[in-house]
Short mmCIF file of C-alpha atoms in Angstrom, two decimals:
data_model
loop_
_atom_site.label_atom_id
_atom_site.label_comp_id
_atom_site.label_asym_id
_atom_site.label_seq_id
_atom_site.Cartn_x
_atom_site.Cartn_y
_atom_site.Cartn_z
CA UNK D 116 155.20 167.62 263.61
CA UNK D 117 152.67 166.89 261.91
CA UNK D 118 154.01 163.60 260.94
CA UNK D 119 152.58 162.95 265.28
CA UNK D 120 149.27 162.17 263.45
CA UNK D 121 150.89 158.80 262.71
CA UNK D 122 152.74 157.79 265.41
CA UNK D 123 152.24 159.33 268.58
CA UNK D 124 150.39 158.10 271.13
CA UNK D 125 148.38 154.83 272.33
CA UNK D 126 145.58 155.00 269.41
CA UNK D 127 148.12 155.10 267.25
CA UNK D 128 149.93 151.48 267.89
CA UNK D 129 148.00 149.90 264.60
CA UNK D 130 149.97 153.38 262.58
CA UNK D 131 153.16 152.40 264.62
CA UNK D 132 152.78 148.61 263.69
CA UNK D 133 152.62 149.48 260.12
CA UNK D 134 155.02 151.93 259.79
CA UNK D 135 157.07 148.78 260.81
CA UNK D 136 156.39 146.74 258.98
CA UNK D 137 158.30 149.44 256.07
CA UNK D 138 161.24 149.35 258.32
CA UNK D 139 160.87 152.08 260.22
CA UNK D 140 162.50 151.04 264.04
CA UNK D 141 161.39 153.35 267.56
CA UNK D 142 164.01 155.27 266.87
CA UNK D 143 163.04 156.12 263.49
CA UNK D 144 159.59 158.18 265.20
CA UNK D 145 161.52 160.35 266.22
CA UNK D 146 162.63 162.31 262.61
CA UNK D 147 160.87 164.28 260.61
CA UNK D 148 159.12 162.12 257.99
CA UNK D 149 160.15 163.64 255.03
CA UNK D 150 158.75 162.90 251.55
CA UNK D 151 160.73 162.05 247.96
CA UNK D 152 158.60 161.90 245.70
CA UNK D 153 160.16 161.47 242.80
CA UNK D 154 159.06 161.06 238.52
CA UNK D 155 161.47 158.25 238.22
CA UNK D 156 161.09 157.22 234.83
CA UNK D 157 162.25 154.92 231.50
CA UNK D 158 160.60 156.83 228.51
CA UNK D 159 161.45 160.09 229.28
CA UNK D 160 165.30 161.12 228.54
CA UNK D 161 164.40 164.20 231.71
CA UNK D 162 164.06 161.77 233.74
CA UNK D 163 165.96 157.97 233.67
CA UNK D 164 168.24 158.42 235.67
CA UNK D 165 166.16 160.38 238.37
CA UNK D 166 166.65 156.97 241.04
CA UNK D 167 170.82 157.72 240.83
CA UNK D 168 169.90 161.59 243.19
CA UNK D 169 166.70 159.88 244.97
CA UNK D 170 169.48 157.73 246.75
CA UNK D 171 171.33 160.96 247.13
CA UNK D 172 168.63 162.07 248.51
CA UNK D 173 167.59 159.97 251.86
CA UNK D 174 171.25 159.87 251.68
CA UNK D 175 170.99 163.85 252.91
CA UNK D 176 167.62 163.65 254.74
CA UNK D 177 169.08 160.13 257.09
CA UNK D 178 172.92 162.29 257.37
CA UNK D 179 170.43 164.70 258.98
CA UNK D 180 167.83 162.90 261.04
CA UNK D 181 165.29 162.85 258.72
CA UNK D 182 163.35 159.37 257.62
CA UNK D 183 162.67 159.88 253.33
CA UNK D 184 159.38 157.78 252.31
CA UNK D 185 160.20 158.13 248.38
CA UNK D 186 157.34 157.30 245.18
CA UNK D 187 156.74 158.09 242.22
CA UNK D 188 154.35 160.98 239.76
CA UNK D 189 153.89 159.97 236.51
CA UNK D 190 156.38 162.55 234.07
CA UNK D 191 155.33 163.08 230.60
CA UNK D 192 158.87 163.48 227.17
CA UNK D 193 156.97 166.39 225.40
CA UNK D 194 159.12 165.67 223.09
CA UNK D 195 157.89 161.86 223.00
CA UNK D 196 153.33 163.32 223.03
CA UNK D 197 154.86 166.55 219.77
CA UNK D 198 152.36 165.79 216.52
CA UNK D 199 150.38 163.47 217.56
CA UNK D 200 147.16 163.36 219.73
CA UNK D 201 149.85 162.44 222.58
CA UNK D 202 150.18 166.29 223.15
CA UNK D 203 146.89 166.55 224.33
CA UNK D 204 147.50 164.49 227.74
CA UNK D 205 150.81 167.00 228.72
CA UNK D 206 148.95 170.30 229.94
CA UNK D 207 146.31 168.08 231.64
CA UNK D 208 149.21 165.51 234.07
CA UNK D 209 149.98 168.86 235.12
CA UNK D 210 147.25 169.09 237.46
CA UNK D 211 147.19 164.96 237.50
CA UNK D 212 150.99 165.22 239.50
CA UNK D 213 150.11 168.44 241.92
CA UNK D 214 146.64 166.06 243.09
CA UNK D 215 148.88 162.55 243.39
CA UNK D 216 151.18 164.37 245.45
CA UNK D 217 148.24 166.32 247.20
CA UNK D 218 147.19 162.59 248.21
CA UNK D 219 149.81 161.07 249.21
CA UNK D 220 150.41 164.01 251.15
CA UNK D 221 147.97 164.37 253.46
CA UNK D 222 146.66 160.64 253.13
CA UNK D 223 150.14 160.36 255.08
CA UNK D 224 150.01 163.55 257.32
CA UNK D 225 154.20 164.44 255.81
CA UNK D 226 156.66 167.08 257.55
CA UNK D 227 158.20 167.73 254.03
CA UNK D 228 158.78 166.98 251.04
CA UNK D 229 161.94 166.65 248.49
CA UNK D 230 159.97 167.02 245.06
CA UNK D 231 162.91 166.06 242.11
CA UNK D 232 161.30 166.71 238.68
CA UNK D 233 163.15 167.70 235.48
CA UNK D 234 160.58 168.27 231.86
CA UNK D 235 157.93 170.26 231.27
CA UNK D 236 155.24 169.58 232.24
CA UNK D 237 156.29 167.41 235.56
CA UNK D 238 158.21 170.23 237.07
CA UNK D 239 154.70 172.62 237.67
CA UNK D 240 152.59 170.32 238.14
CA UNK D 241 155.65 169.58 241.73
CA UNK D 242 155.67 173.09 242.05
CA UNK D 243 151.84 173.35 242.17
CA UNK D 244 151.42 171.20 245.31
CA UNK D 245 154.17 173.45 246.84
CA UNK D 246 151.70 176.25 246.83
CA UNK D 247 149.33 174.21 247.18
CA UNK D 248 150.69 172.25 250.42
CA UNK D 249 152.44 174.30 252.07
CA UNK D 250 155.38 172.37 253.80
CA UNK D 251 158.81 172.41 253.47
CA UNK D 252 160.15 171.97 250.34
CA UNK D 253 162.76 171.50 248.12
CA UNK D 254 163.57 171.38 244.73
CA UNK D 255 165.95 169.19 242.86
CA UNK D 256 165.61 169.15 238.58
CA UNK D 257 167.04 167.06 237.08
CA UNK D 258 169.86 168.43 235.38
CA UNK D 259 170.46 169.61 231.23
CA UNK D 260 171.66 167.54 228.55
CA UNK D 261 174.92 168.01 227.31
CA UNK D 262 174.50 168.88 223.52
CA UNK D 263 175.75 166.54 220.93
CA UNK D 264 177.86 166.67 218.18
CA UNK D 265 177.09 166.38 214.50
CA UNK D 266 179.97 167.10 212.06
CA UNK D 267 181.61 168.57 213.78
CA UNK D 268 178.89 171.18 216.26
CA UNK D 269 176.82 170.80 218.50
CA UNK D 270 173.35 170.08 218.20
CA UNK D 271 170.16 168.85 220.21
CA UNK D 272 166.64 167.82 219.88
CA UNK D 273 166.37 171.00 217.48
CA UNK D 274 167.90 170.27 215.52
CA UNK D 275 166.19 166.96 214.42
CA UNK D 276 162.90 168.35 214.44
CA UNK D 277 164.22 171.15 211.94
CA UNK D 278 166.14 169.21 210.05
CA UNK D 279 163.22 166.67 209.84
CA UNK D 280 161.68 169.64 207.56
CA UNK D 281 165.33 170.36 205.33
CA UNK D 282 164.99 166.80 204.88
CA UNK D 283 161.44 166.83 203.26
CA UNK D 284 162.62 169.40 201.48
CA UNK D 285 165.06 168.72 199.11
CA UNK D 286 167.94 170.15 201.58
CA UNK D 287 169.68 167.74 203.58
CA UNK D 288 170.08 163.68 202.96
CA UNK D 289 168.51 160.94 204.66
CA UNK D 290 170.75 158.82 206.43
CA UNK D 291 172.88 162.38 207.33
CA UNK D 292 169.73 163.41 209.63
CA UNK D 293 169.96 159.00 210.59
CA UNK D 294 173.77 159.81 211.80
CA UNK D 295 171.65 162.76 213.63
CA UNK D 296 169.71 161.54 214.88
CA UNK D 297 171.80 158.41 216.52
CA UNK D 298 173.81 162.11 218.49
CA UNK D 299 172.00 164.58 218.87
CA UNK D 300 170.21 163.64 221.97
CA UNK D 301 173.70 162.22 223.83
CA UNK D 302 172.18 160.94 227.18
CA UNK D 303 170.90 161.88 230.97
CA UNK D 304 168.60 164.97 231.35
CA UNK D 305 166.58 167.35 229.53
CA UNK D 306 167.53 169.19 226.03
CA UNK D 307 170.31 170.69 225.89
CA UNK D 308 169.39 174.39 225.20
CA UNK D 309 167.04 177.05 226.70
CA UNK D 310 163.45 175.14 226.33
CA UNK D 311 160.80 174.61 228.66
CA UNK D 312 162.19 172.15 230.78
CA UNK D 313 164.87 174.07 231.18
CA UNK D 314 163.49 177.38 231.71
CA UNK D 315 161.28 175.68 234.87
CA UNK D 316 164.67 175.27 236.53
CA UNK D 317 166.15 178.23 235.87
CA UNK D 318 162.53 179.94 237.36
CA UNK D 319 162.67 177.54 240.04
CA UNK D 320 165.53 178.50 240.94
CA UNK D 321 165.27 181.98 240.51
CA UNK D 322 162.03 181.42 242.60
CA UNK D 323 164.38 180.63 245.20
CA UNK D 324 163.34 176.82 245.89
CA UNK D 325 166.71 175.11 244.71
CA UNK D 326 169.94 175.05 245.61
CA UNK D 327 171.93 177.81 244.13
CA UNK D 328 173.76 176.37 240.83
CA UNK D 329 170.35 173.78 240.57
CA UNK D 330 169.14 174.34 237.50
CA UNK D 331 172.13 174.50 235.54
CA UNK D 332 173.86 172.10 236.79
CA UNK D 333 174.21 169.09 234.23
CA UNK D 334 172.11 165.70 234.98
CA UNK D 335 175.01 163.49 234.17
CA UNK D 336 177.30 165.43 236.60
CA UNK D 337 178.82 164.37 239.74
CA UNK D 338 177.95 168.71 241.18
CA UNK D 339 173.90 167.49 240.76
CA UNK D 340 173.95 163.75 242.57
CA UNK D 341 176.36 166.67 245.69
CA UNK D 342 172.89 169.26 245.27
CA UNK D 343 170.62 166.63 245.45
CA UNK D 344 171.87 165.74 249.09
CA UNK D 345 172.70 168.89 250.47
CA UNK D 346 169.26 169.03 248.82
CA UNK D 347 168.31 166.29 251.97
CA UNK D 348 169.77 167.75 254.16
CA UNK D 349 168.77 171.10 254.18
CA UNK D 350 165.01 170.18 253.57
CA UNK D 351 165.69 168.99 257.61
CA UNK D 352 166.75 172.57 258.10
CA UNK D 353 163.71 174.15 256.91
CA UNK D 354 161.14 171.59 258.83
CA UNK D 355 163.94 172.50 261.91
CA UNK D 356 162.80 175.60 261.09
CA UNK D 357 159.17 175.92 260.32
CA UNK D 358 160.00 176.99 256.93
CA UNK D 359 157.61 176.66 254.57
CA UNK D 360 157.31 176.68 251.38
CA UNK D 361 155.01 179.86 251.07
CA UNK D 362 157.86 182.12 252.58
CA UNK D 363 159.84 181.49 249.37
CA UNK D 364 156.78 181.28 247.17
CA UNK D 365 156.16 185.41 247.36
CA UNK D 366 154.39 187.19 244.83
CA UNK D 367 157.81 189.05 244.78
CA UNK D 368 159.68 185.76 244.38
CA UNK D 369 157.76 185.25 241.17
CA UNK D 370 158.48 188.12 239.81
CA UNK D 371 161.90 186.81 240.18
CA UNK D 372 161.65 184.08 238.23
CA UNK D 373 159.57 186.54 235.22
CA UNK D 374 163.35 188.77 234.64
CA UNK D 375 165.84 186.14 235.33
CA UNK D 376 163.46 183.74 232.40
CA UNK D 377 162.05 187.18 230.56
CA UNK D 378 166.76 187.53 230.77
CA UNK D 379 167.15 183.77 229.92
CA UNK D 380 165.27 184.57 226.80
CA UNK D 381 163.33 181.57 228.06
CA UNK D 382 160.53 179.50 226.84
CA UNK D 383 156.64 181.13 226.07
CA UNK D 384 154.64 177.55 228.51
CA UNK D 385 156.78 180.47 231.98
CA UNK D 386 153.07 182.39 230.98
CA UNK D 387 150.75 179.27 231.76
CA UNK D 388 153.50 177.46 234.76
CA UNK D 389 153.39 181.13 236.83
CA UNK D 390 150.24 181.68 236.57
CA UNK D 391 149.47 178.35 237.62
CA UNK D 392 151.69 177.64 240.06
CA UNK D 393 151.11 181.17 241.62
CA UNK D 394 147.55 180.31 241.04
CA UNK D 395 148.40 177.43 243.97
CA UNK D 396 150.14 179.87 245.80
CA UNK D 397 147.45 182.45 246.62
CA UNK D 398 148.67 184.91 244.80
CA UNK D 399 147.38 186.48 241.46
CA UNK D 400 149.65 187.65 238.98
CA UNK D 401 147.74 188.94 235.23
CA UNK D 402 149.68 187.52 232.04
CA UNK D 403 149.91 191.64 231.01
CA UNK D 404 152.92 191.46 233.92
CA UNK D 405 155.09 189.31 231.75
CA UNK D 406 154.33 192.03 229.07
CA UNK D 407 155.24 195.45 232.13
CA UNK D 408 158.28 193.78 233.17
CA UNK D 409 159.69 192.63 229.78
CA UNK D 410 159.80 195.92 229.15
CA UNK D 411 162.48 197.26 231.48
CA UNK D 412 164.72 193.91 232.02
CA UNK D 413 166.71 193.25 228.97
CA UNK D 414 167.59 190.19 226.94
CA UNK D 415 171.36 189.33 228.24
CA UNK D 416 171.45 185.03 227.17
CA UNK D 417 171.87 184.40 223.42
CA UNK D 418 170.32 181.09 224.51
CA UNK D 419 169.31 178.33 222.13
CA UNK D 420 166.50 178.09 220.38
CA UNK D 421 167.07 181.30 218.77
CA UNK D 422 170.47 182.49 220.50
CA UNK D 423 174.22 180.12 219.45
CA UNK D 424 174.49 179.05 223.05
CA UNK D 425 173.76 175.74 225.30
CA UNK D 426 172.21 175.03 228.81
CA UNK D 427 176.03 173.97 228.78
CA UNK D 428 177.77 177.35 228.44
CA UNK D 429 175.19 178.57 231.02
CA UNK D 430 176.71 176.90 233.63
CA UNK D 431 180.27 177.13 232.96
CA UNK D 432 179.76 181.25 232.91
CA UNK D 433 177.55 181.03 236.53
CA UNK D 434 174.23 179.76 235.95
CA UNK D 435 171.25 180.84 238.03
CA UNK D 436 173.66 182.39 240.13
CA UNK D 437 175.24 184.50 238.38
CA UNK D 438 171.57 185.53 235.66
CA UNK D 439 171.20 187.64 238.09
CA UNK D 440 174.23 188.61 239.79
CA UNK D 441 173.73 190.72 236.44
CA UNK D 442 169.91 191.39 237.17
CA UNK D 443 170.29 192.53 240.64
CA UNK D 444 169.96 196.61 240.60
CA UNK D 445 166.26 194.72 238.87
CA UNK D 446 165.45 192.62 241.57
CA UNK D 447 163.47 191.86 244.62
CA UNK D 448 166.93 191.13 247.23
CA UNK D 449 165.20 190.38 250.78
CA UNK D 450 163.81 187.53 249.20
CA UNK D 451 163.99 184.63 251.39
CA UNK D 452 165.38 181.14 249.75
CA UNK D 453 166.13 177.23 250.90
CA UNK D 454 169.19 177.41 251.33
CA UNK D 455 167.15 179.89 254.73
CA UNK D 456 170.11 183.32 252.80
CA UNK D 457 167.64 186.51 251.64
CA UNK D 458 168.63 186.33 247.41
CA UNK D 459 171.58 189.50 248.22
CA UNK D 460 173.68 187.18 250.52
CA UNK D 461 172.99 184.02 247.18
CA UNK D 462 174.35 186.39 244.66
CA UNK D 463 177.30 188.43 247.01
CA UNK D 464 180.81 186.79 246.12
CA UNK D 465 179.18 185.66 242.83
CA UNK D 466 181.35 186.41 240.02
CA UNK D 467 180.97 186.34 235.52
CA UNK D 468 183.64 184.29 234.45
CA UNK D 469 181.96 184.41 230.82
CA UNK D 470 180.44 188.14 229.64
CA UNK D 471 179.51 187.52 226.51
CA UNK D 472 177.54 184.28 227.59
CA UNK D 473 175.53 185.69 230.76
CA UNK D 474 176.20 189.25 229.81
CA UNK D 475 176.43 193.40 231.81
CA UNK D 476 173.02 194.56 231.46
CA UNK D 477 174.87 198.26 229.57
CA UNK D 478 175.87 195.52 226.41
CA UNK D 479 172.54 192.71 225.89
CA UNK D 480 171.37 190.94 223.41
CA UNK D 481 168.42 192.57 223.12
CA UNK D 482 166.85 195.65 224.77
CA UNK D 483 163.93 194.32 225.76
CA UNK D 484 163.30 190.43 228.16
CA UNK D 485 162.24 187.49 226.29
CA UNK D 486 158.22 188.46 225.87
CA UNK D 487 156.11 189.84 224.66
CA UNK D 488 151.96 190.36 224.59
CA UNK D 489 149.99 191.21 222.07
CA UNK D 490 146.20 191.69 222.05
CA UNK D 491 144.33 192.70 219.47
CA UNK D 492 141.23 192.35 217.08
CA UNK D 493 142.50 188.93 217.16
CA UNK D 494 142.91 188.07 221.03
CA UNK D 495 140.60 190.92 222.97
CA UNK D 496 142.41 189.23 226.47
CA UNK D 497 146.36 188.27 225.14
CA UNK D 498 148.08 186.26 223.24
CA UNK D 499 151.91 185.46 223.35
CA UNK D 500 155.22 185.56 221.19
CA UNK D 501 159.52 185.28 222.09
CA UNK D 502 159.89 187.85 220.53
CA UNK D 503 163.90 187.70 220.58
CA UNK D 504 163.24 184.29 218.47
CA UNK D 505 161.88 187.10 215.96
CA UNK D 506 163.91 188.18 212.87
CA UNK D 507 163.57 191.99 212.14
CA UNK D 508 162.43 191.59 209.23
CA UNK D 509 159.05 189.46 210.66
CA UNK D 510 158.64 192.11 213.81
CA UNK D 511 155.73 194.23 211.60
CA UNK D 512 153.35 191.68 208.86
CA UNK D 513 150.71 191.44 207.68
CA UNK D 514 149.67 188.74 205.32
CA UNK D 515 147.03 186.49 204.48
CA UNK D 516 145.08 183.93 206.71
CA UNK D 517 146.36 180.32 205.71
CA UNK D 518 143.40 178.57 207.54
CA UNK D 519 143.53 174.75 209.29
CA UNK D 520 141.27 173.52 211.98
CA UNK D 521 143.84 170.62 213.69
CA UNK D 522 148.00 170.81 213.98
CA UNK D 523 147.35 167.98 210.87
CA UNK D 524 146.49 170.26 208.89
CA UNK D 525 148.88 172.50 208.89
CA UNK D 526 152.03 170.98 209.28
CA UNK D 527 150.52 168.30 205.80
CA UNK D 528 150.30 172.11 203.85
CA UNK D 529 153.75 173.33 205.55
CA UNK D 530 155.53 169.91 203.87
CA UNK D 531 153.89 169.57 200.66
CA UNK D 532 154.43 173.10 200.21
CA UNK D 533 151.12 174.87 200.00
CA UNK D 534 152.70 177.53 202.11
CA UNK D 535 154.52 180.29 200.55
CA UNK D 536 156.69 183.98 201.80
CA UNK D 537 154.30 186.30 203.14
CA UNK D 538 151.58 183.52 204.44
CA UNK D 539 150.50 184.10 207.89
CA UNK D 540 149.80 180.35 208.94
CA UNK D 541 146.61 179.78 211.38
CA UNK D 542 145.65 176.61 213.45
CA UNK D 543 143.06 177.33 215.68
CA UNK D 544 140.81 174.52 218.41
CA UNK D 545 144.07 173.42 219.77
CA UNK D 546 143.73 175.88 222.57
CA UNK D 547 142.90 173.96 226.94
CA UNK D 548 139.59 173.30 226.11
CA UNK D 549 139.82 173.59 222.21
CA UNK D 550 142.21 170.76 222.35
CA UNK D 551 141.91 169.57 224.63
CA UNK D 552 145.12 169.92 226.24
CA UNK D 553 146.35 172.79 224.74
CA UNK D 554 148.71 170.84 222.56
CA UNK D 555 152.96 172.24 221.56
CA UNK D 556 153.05 172.86 217.64
CA UNK D 557 156.55 172.15 217.42
CA UNK D 558 156.27 169.77 214.31
CA UNK D 559 155.19 173.42 211.85
CA UNK D 560 157.44 175.81 213.31
CA UNK D 561 160.60 173.43 213.20
CA UNK D 562 159.24 172.33 209.34
CA UNK D 563 159.14 176.21 208.98
CA UNK D 564 161.94 176.89 210.06
CA UNK D 565 163.11 173.30 208.04
CA UNK D 566 162.30 174.87 204.68
CA UNK D 567 163.39 178.49 205.44
CA UNK D 568 160.89 180.35 205.67
CA UNK D 569 160.69 182.11 209.07
CA UNK D 570 161.43 184.91 207.90
CA UNK D 571 159.15 185.14 205.49
CA UNK D 572 156.04 183.43 207.48
CA UNK D 573 154.11 183.60 210.65
CA UNK D 574 151.95 181.21 213.02
CA UNK D 575 149.14 182.09 215.15
CA UNK D 576 147.49 179.97 217.24
CA UNK D 577 145.38 179.88 220.52
CA UNK D 578 147.43 176.57 220.81
CA UNK D 579 151.25 176.72 221.99
CA UNK D 580 154.89 176.33 221.62
CA UNK D 581 157.63 174.04 222.59
CA UNK D 582 160.52 176.25 224.94
CA UNK D 583 162.18 174.26 221.19
CA UNK D 584 160.42 177.38 219.09
CA UNK D 585 161.64 180.15 217.29
CA UNK D 586 160.35 182.58 214.57
CA UNK D 587 157.36 184.62 214.10
CA UNK D 588 155.11 182.79 216.22
CA UNK D 589 152.06 183.65 217.91
CA UNK D 590 149.38 181.25 220.34
CA UNK D 591 148.53 180.88 223.19
CA UNK D 592 145.37 183.27 222.02
CA UNK D 593 141.93 184.19 224.22
CA UNK D 594 139.79 183.84 223.38
CA UNK D 595 140.78 180.27 221.83
CA UNK D 596 138.49 178.78 219.02
CA UNK D 597 136.31 176.62 220.97
CA UNK D 598 134.70 179.74 222.93
CA UNK D 599 133.94 181.95 220.38
CA UNK D 600 136.60 184.13 219.86
CA UNK D 601 138.08 185.64 217.14
CA UNK D 602 140.67 182.75 215.87
CA UNK D 603 137.15 181.21 215.19
CA UNK D 604 135.77 182.60 212.61
CA UNK D 605 139.02 184.11 210.20
CA UNK D 606 138.21 182.96 206.82
CA UNK D 607 141.41 182.04 204.37
CA UNK D 608 142.37 185.34 202.37
CA UNK D 609 141.54 187.12 205.01
CA UNK D 610 144.77 189.76 206.47
CA UNK D 611 146.64 189.19 209.67
CA UNK D 612 148.12 192.47 210.97
CA UNK D 613 151.44 191.67 213.12
CA UNK D 614 153.00 194.79 214.64
CA UNK D 615 155.83 192.88 217.61
CA UNK D 616 156.91 196.70 218.73
CA UNK D 617 153.41 197.56 218.91
CA UNK D 618 152.18 195.02 221.03
CA UNK D 619 148.97 194.31 218.00
CA UNK D 620 147.28 191.77 216.98
CA UNK D 621 144.14 191.84 214.36
CA UNK D 622 142.53 191.43 211.96
CA UNK D 623 141.65 192.53 209.49
CA UNK D 624 138.32 193.51 208.93
CA UNK D 625 135.14 196.04 210.15
CA UNK D 626 133.92 195.25 213.47
CA UNK D 627 131.08 194.93 212.37
CA UNK D 628 131.91 191.97 209.89
CA UNK D 629 133.68 190.75 212.66
CA UNK D 630 130.76 190.74 215.06
CA UNK D 631 127.97 189.12 211.95
CA UNK D 632 130.17 185.85 212.20
CA UNK D 633 130.55 185.25 215.63
CA UNK D 634 126.86 185.57 216.03
CA UNK D 635 127.18 183.42 213.97
CA UNK D 636 129.51 181.57 215.18
CA UNK D 637 128.30 177.52 216.62
CA UNK D 638 130.66 175.68 218.48
CA UNK D 639 132.18 171.68 217.59
CA UNK D 640 130.40 168.55 218.58
CA UNK D 641 132.79 166.22 219.43
CA UNK D 642 132.91 162.86 221.55
CA UNK D 643 135.34 163.62 224.51
CA UNK D 644 136.21 160.61 227.26
CA UNK D 645 138.32 159.80 230.28
CA UNK D 646 140.67 162.20 231.00
CA UNK D 647 141.00 165.13 227.92
CA UNK D 648 136.89 165.57 229.19
CA UNK D 649 137.89 166.73 232.67
CA UNK D 650 140.16 168.90 231.90
CA UNK D 651 138.32 169.81 228.78
CA UNK D 652 135.17 170.68 231.57
CA UNK D 653 137.51 172.73 234.49
CA UNK D 654 140.16 174.40 232.71
CA UNK D 655 140.97 177.64 232.66
CA UNK D 656 141.89 179.63 229.39
CA UNK D 657 145.74 180.28 228.66
CA UNK D 658 145.60 184.11 230.57
CA UNK D 659 145.26 182.18 233.58
CA UNK D 660 147.60 180.23 233.00
CA UNK D 661 144.61 176.65 231.59
CA UNK D 662 144.67 176.22 235.64
CA UNK D 663 141.61 173.53 236.59
CA UNK D 664 139.17 175.73 238.13
#
């Protein structure tokens, strides 16, 4: 065992003495030492219940003959960070989390770990650490929030963001908005639709690092507590059987993740996270893989934000195992999972209880998967769009650019009725380096939807979008403005052509004119301090997951 480095032999008497100060007995010294990595915090709704899950995990570890040691990581709530400078810190937090886990595991020579996380960049940070450390690992994702009820309709946090646009446009009374904000988020859990956090939870289960059923078991359910205890038991078996993380985190397993995500209409953030996590596991997955798989992976689940179903509907229909059952002819069925079984064994007896929620391959919501990768003169190295959340009338559009140097300026223009039907809103200098931090643009996209413009106004950016974004919103443009990409030289009134079916995104000026503008472009001078400076100097572009070099 790795932990023998700190507990075996005459020379480790001082180490054993320190461990005994923590309550470790002589008998405990013979057990595997297992980290319980908990991202509990009191300010993130998806994490406020994780102490209970951690207690269940530790109970399971002890019952199976292991010795648990709990420590914490940070956790950013993207919903609270969004719309202001705080969002710059979300993506960099991913690497801080991975680094902190690595430090604790390596400094204390722990034998395995159970990772407990729930929200947008927290789950990827934990998974990056799993790929990097390659020790026996199991993940307990915190689970979705139940939807709220507003005047007889089910609602979630995106309902509130979009209601702000309605209220500012006079389509909703302020007292109704206050009533909605009171009930939209009824308790613990990741926001109730197929937004980034729940997309990642489903991906983690599809990858094989969570027990079957973990992704959709809700935060405030007894089933979640049971799965947490079972995860604690199972990590001990992983150690006994020498099943390290990379035996599960194979390229074929990542391709399963991508196909599942495409079929459930997952967040565009998946492109960043999969590429960064795979990289830590020593696997190269090009951005184009998402597009290649999307062309023959049908969209099977009509989930929020683009659709009508919530995570509770997916849970009741059979969860991720049921999705994988429908997709089985497209999946790598021999991949190993943390319960010690292969994918084919996990889904053998699975049935789909509601084929309106999880459709069969022969009757998809859309013939193609959720994400498309666009390229062209405006995005030579790629851009990302959730194509299933775009109205048919907006799949091919051409319009004049309305150019903004930051999210706040664009939001002010949208809410002040300065954006008209047919406009293409361009938000630049919000990429990984330009932000720095690659902010999500939920506030302006929700404002566009709230003001009834989602079928007539497109938005493009070198930043990214919340998993709750819907409409013709194209992000992750590479190269970004901060490094002199074409988006940096778009002028007010230039025409931009978007052709999602043919994967094209073009700035409609001549090649000579584009080259002339780029030669004249000068980088902005800014005074960036602290961890944002660290991230700005070390991050890769969005087509490589915006990971640190």
